[in-house]
Coordinates of C-alpha atoms in Angstrom, one line a residue:
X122 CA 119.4 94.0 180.2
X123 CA 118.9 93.6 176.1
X124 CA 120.4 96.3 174.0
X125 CA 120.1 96.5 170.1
X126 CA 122.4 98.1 167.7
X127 CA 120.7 98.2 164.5
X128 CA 122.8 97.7 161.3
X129 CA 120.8 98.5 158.1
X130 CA 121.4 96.9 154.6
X131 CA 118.0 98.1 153.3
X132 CA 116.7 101.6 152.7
X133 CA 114.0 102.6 154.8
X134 CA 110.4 103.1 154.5
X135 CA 107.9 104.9 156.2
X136 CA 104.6 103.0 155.6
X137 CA 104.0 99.7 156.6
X138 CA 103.5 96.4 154.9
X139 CA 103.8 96.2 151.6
X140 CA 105.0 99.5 150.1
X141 CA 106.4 100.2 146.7
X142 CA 107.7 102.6 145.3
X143 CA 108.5 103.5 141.4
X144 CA 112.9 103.0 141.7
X145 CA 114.9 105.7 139.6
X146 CA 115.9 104.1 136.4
X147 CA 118.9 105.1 136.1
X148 CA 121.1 101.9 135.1
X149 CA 121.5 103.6 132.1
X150 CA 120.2 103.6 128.3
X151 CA 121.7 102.7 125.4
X152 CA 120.5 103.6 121.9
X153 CA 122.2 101.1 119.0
X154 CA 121.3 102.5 115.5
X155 CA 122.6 100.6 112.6
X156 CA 123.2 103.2 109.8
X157 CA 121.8 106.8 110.0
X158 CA 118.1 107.4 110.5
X159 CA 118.1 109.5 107.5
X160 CA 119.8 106.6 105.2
X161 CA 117.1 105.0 102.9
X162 CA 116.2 101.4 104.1
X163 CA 118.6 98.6 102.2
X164 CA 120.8 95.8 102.2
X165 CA 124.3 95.8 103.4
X166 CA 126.5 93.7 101.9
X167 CA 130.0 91.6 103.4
X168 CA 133.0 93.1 101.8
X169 CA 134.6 90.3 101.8
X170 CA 131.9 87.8 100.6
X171 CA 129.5 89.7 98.9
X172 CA 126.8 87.9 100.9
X173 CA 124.1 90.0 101.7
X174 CA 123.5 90.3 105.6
X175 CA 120.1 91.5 105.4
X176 CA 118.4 95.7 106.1
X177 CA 119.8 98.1 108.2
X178 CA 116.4 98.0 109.6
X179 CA 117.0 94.6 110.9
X180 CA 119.9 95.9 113.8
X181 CA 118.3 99.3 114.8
X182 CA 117.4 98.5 118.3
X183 CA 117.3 100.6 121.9
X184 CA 119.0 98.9 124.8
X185 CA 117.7 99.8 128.5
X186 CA 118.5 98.8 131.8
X187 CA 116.5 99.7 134.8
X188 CA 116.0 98.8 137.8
X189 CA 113.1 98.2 139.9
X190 CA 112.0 98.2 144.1
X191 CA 110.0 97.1 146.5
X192 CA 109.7 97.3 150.0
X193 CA 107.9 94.6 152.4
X194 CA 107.9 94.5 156.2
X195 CA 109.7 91.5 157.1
X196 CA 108.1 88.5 158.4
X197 CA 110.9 85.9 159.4
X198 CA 113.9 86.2 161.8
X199 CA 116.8 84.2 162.5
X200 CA 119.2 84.7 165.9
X201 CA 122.3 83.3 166.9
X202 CA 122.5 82.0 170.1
X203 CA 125.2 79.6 171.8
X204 CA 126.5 78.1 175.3
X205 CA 130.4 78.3 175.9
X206 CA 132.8 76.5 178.8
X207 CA 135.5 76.3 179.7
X208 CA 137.8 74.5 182.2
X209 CA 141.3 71.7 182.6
X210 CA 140.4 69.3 180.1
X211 CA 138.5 68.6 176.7
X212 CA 136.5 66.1 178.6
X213 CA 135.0 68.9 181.0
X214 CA 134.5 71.5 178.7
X215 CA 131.8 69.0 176.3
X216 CA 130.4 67.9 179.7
X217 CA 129.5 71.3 180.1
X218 CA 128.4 72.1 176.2
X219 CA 126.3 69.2 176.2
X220 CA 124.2 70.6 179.3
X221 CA 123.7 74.0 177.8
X222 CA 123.0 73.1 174.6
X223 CA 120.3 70.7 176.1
X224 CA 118.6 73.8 178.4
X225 CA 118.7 75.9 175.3
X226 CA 116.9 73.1 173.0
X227 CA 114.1 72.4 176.1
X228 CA 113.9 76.6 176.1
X229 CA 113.3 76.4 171.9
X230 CA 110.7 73.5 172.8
X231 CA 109.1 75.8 175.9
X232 CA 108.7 78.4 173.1
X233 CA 107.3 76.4 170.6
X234 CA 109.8 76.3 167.8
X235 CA 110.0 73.5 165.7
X236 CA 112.9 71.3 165.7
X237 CA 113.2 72.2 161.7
X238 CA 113.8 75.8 162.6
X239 CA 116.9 75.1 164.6
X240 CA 120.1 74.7 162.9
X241 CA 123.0 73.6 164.2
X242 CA 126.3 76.3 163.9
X243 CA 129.6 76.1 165.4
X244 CA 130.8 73.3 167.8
X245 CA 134.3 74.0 169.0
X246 CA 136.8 72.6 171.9
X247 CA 140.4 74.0 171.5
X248 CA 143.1 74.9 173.9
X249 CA 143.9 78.7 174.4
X250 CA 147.3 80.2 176.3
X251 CA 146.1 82.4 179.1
X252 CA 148.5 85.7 179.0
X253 CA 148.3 86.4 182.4
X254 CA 150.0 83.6 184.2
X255 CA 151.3 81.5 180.7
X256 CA 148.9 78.5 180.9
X257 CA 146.6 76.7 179.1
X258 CA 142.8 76.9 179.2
X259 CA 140.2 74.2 177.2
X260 CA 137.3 76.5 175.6
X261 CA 134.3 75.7 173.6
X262 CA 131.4 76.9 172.4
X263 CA 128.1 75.3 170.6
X264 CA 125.9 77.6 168.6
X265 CA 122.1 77.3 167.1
X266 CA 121.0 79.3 164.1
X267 CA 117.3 80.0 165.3
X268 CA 114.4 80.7 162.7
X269 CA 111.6 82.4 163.9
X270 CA 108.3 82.6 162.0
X271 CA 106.8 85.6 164.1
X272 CA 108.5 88.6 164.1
X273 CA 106.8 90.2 166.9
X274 CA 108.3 87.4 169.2
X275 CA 112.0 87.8 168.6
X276 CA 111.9 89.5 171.4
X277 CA 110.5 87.2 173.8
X278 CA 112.8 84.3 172.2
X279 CA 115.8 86.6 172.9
X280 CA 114.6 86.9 176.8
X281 CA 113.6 83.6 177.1
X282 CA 117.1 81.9 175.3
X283 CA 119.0 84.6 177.6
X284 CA 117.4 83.1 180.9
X285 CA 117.5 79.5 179.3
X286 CA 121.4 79.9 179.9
X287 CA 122.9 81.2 176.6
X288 CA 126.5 82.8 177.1
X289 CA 126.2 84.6 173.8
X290 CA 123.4 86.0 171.7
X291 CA 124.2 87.3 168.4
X292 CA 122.8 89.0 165.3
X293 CA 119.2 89.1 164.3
X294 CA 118.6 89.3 160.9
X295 CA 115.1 89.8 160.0
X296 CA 114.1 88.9 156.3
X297 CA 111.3 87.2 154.2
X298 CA 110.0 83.6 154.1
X299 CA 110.2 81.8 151.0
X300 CA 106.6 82.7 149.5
X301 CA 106.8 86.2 150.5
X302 CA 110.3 86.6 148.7
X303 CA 108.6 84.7 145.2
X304 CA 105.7 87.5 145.4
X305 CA 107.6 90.4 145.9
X306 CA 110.4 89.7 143.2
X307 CA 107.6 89.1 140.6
X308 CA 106.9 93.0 142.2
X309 CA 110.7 94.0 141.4
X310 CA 110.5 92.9 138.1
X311 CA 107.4 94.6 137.8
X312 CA 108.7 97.7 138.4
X313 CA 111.7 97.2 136.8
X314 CA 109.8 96.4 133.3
X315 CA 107.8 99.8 133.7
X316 CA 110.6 101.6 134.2
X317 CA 112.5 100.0 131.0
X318 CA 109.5 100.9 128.7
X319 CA 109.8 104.5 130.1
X320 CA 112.8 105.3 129.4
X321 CA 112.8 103.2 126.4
X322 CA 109.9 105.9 124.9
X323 CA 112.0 108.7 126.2
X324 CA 115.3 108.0 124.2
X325 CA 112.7 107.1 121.0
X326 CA 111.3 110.7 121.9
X327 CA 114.5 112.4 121.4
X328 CA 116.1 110.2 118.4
X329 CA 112.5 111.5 116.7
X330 CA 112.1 107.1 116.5
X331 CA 109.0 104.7 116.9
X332 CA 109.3 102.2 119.2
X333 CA 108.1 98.4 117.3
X334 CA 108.5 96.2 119.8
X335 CA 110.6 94.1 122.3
X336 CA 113.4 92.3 121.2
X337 CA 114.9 90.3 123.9
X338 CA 114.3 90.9 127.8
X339 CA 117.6 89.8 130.5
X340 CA 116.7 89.8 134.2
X341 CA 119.6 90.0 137.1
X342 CA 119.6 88.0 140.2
X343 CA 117.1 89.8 142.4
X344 CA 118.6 91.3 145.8
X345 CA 116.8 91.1 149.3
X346 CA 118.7 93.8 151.4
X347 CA 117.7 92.3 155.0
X348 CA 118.0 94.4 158.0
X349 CA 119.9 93.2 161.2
X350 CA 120.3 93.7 164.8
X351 CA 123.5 93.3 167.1
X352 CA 122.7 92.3 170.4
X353 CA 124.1 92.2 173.6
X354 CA 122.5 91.5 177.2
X355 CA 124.3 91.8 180.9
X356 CA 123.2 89.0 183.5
X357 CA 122.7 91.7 186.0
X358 CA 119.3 92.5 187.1
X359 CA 117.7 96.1 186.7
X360 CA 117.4 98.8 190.0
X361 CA 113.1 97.3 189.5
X362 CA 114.3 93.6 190.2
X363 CA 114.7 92.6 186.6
X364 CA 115.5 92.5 183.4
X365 CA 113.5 95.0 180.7
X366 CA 111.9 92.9 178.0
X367 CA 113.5 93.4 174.3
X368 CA 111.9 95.2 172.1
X369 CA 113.0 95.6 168.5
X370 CA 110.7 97.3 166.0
X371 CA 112.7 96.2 162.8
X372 CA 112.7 98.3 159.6
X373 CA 111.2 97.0 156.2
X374 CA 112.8 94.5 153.6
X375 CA 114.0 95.9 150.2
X376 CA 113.3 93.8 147.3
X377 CA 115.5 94.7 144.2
X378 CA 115.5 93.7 140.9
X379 CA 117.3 95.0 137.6
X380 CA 116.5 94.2 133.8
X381 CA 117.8 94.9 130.3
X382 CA 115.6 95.2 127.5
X383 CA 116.2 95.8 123.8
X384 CA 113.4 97.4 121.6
X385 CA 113.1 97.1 117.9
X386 CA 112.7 101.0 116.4
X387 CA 111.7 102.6 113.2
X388 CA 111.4 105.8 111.4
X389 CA 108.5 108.2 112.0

């Protein structure tokens, strides 16, 4: 039987799809005013030079940082899944890897998955002392990294690799496929922008300040907070004859991106 332990690196949402949400901006603002606003406009000058190094008005800027979010129900998967042996000698033990890892690559070509969505992991033969009676054992294991395009058949794929003889099924991390991530960091920067310019006209609002314009714009790496699954199975049958089916209704995908933005200001 299939069991899932969820493990959450996103916050979740309640809606499905594609739903977005307006992110605190909170990253903090930062008003730099050269000279007071009550100064008249002028030059300032290089003490040491005398060169002139143009108005005050030229440096009185408002630097914001927001940040903004998205959220996206996910629409790719990836699973680890492997074959292990053991047994006397190094020879055996790859006999045996090389079997399993061919019934598990007929079971990914059963289910339709292209060759280009499985990755080869770990390969590994090594000896390991046995505690109990002080010998040494030969072990190996040989791992996939399996992408899957349809979410809503992760669970069959789980079933299906588990029957197909995989000793060990791992994480499954559901995330977002390439175009889907492109579209919905355009959607986090978005966000993030609107939420600059907000709290950009607040702190104008209270320094009693016109906002003129945008200076310079810095964007951050954009985050996707993926959200994955521990699995574990038992080859024993159910009281009913079988196995349940896995299920795994996954939550949604967090898109996060963060921006700094510096305004150009002047006197009301």
């Amino acid at each position: 039987m299939t069991e899932t332990n969820s493990t959450q690196n996103s916050d979740s949402g309640t809606e499905p799809n594609r739903r977005r949400f307006l992110a605190a901006a909170g990253v903090g603002a930062a008003a730099s005013m050269a000279g007071c606003l009550g100064d008249a406009l002028g030059s300032t000058t290089n003490a040491s030079t005398g060169e002139s190094n143009g108005t005050a008005e030229d440096d009185r800027t408002i630097t914001v940082g927001a940040t903004g979010e998205v959220e996206a129900d996910p629409d790719e998967a990836t699973v680890d899944v492997g074959v292990e042996a053991r047994g006397e000698s190094a020879e055996a033990v790859a006999a045996e890897l090389a079997s399993g890892a061919d019934e598990l690559r007929a079971t990914f070509d059963e289910l339709g998955i292209p060759d280009d969505n499985v990755e080869e992991r770990r390969y590994r033969i090594s000896p390991v002392r046995r505690r109990e009676d002080d010998t040494t054992e030969i072990r190996g294991v040989h791992s996939f990294e399996v992408t899957i395009d349809d979410v809503d058949r992760v669970g069959d794929v789980i079933d299906a690799v588990a029957e197909g003889g995989a000793d060990d099924i791992g994480r499954v991390n559901f995330t977002l496929g390439d175009d889907t991530r492109a579209e919905l960091r355009k959607d986090a920067l978005d966000e993030a922008l609107a939420n600059a310019d907000e709290e950009a006209a607040h702190v104008a609002d209270n320094r009693g300040v016109e906002l003129e314009g945008t200076m310079s714009v810095a964007t951050d790496d954009v985050r996707v907070r993926t959200t994955s699954y521990a699995t574990g199975y038992e080859s024993a049958a159910d009281d009913a004859g079988g196995a349940p089916r896995t299920d795994i209704d996954a939550d949604p995908v967090t898109v996060t991106a963060s921006v700094t933005v510096e305004y150009a200001f002047s006197e009301r």
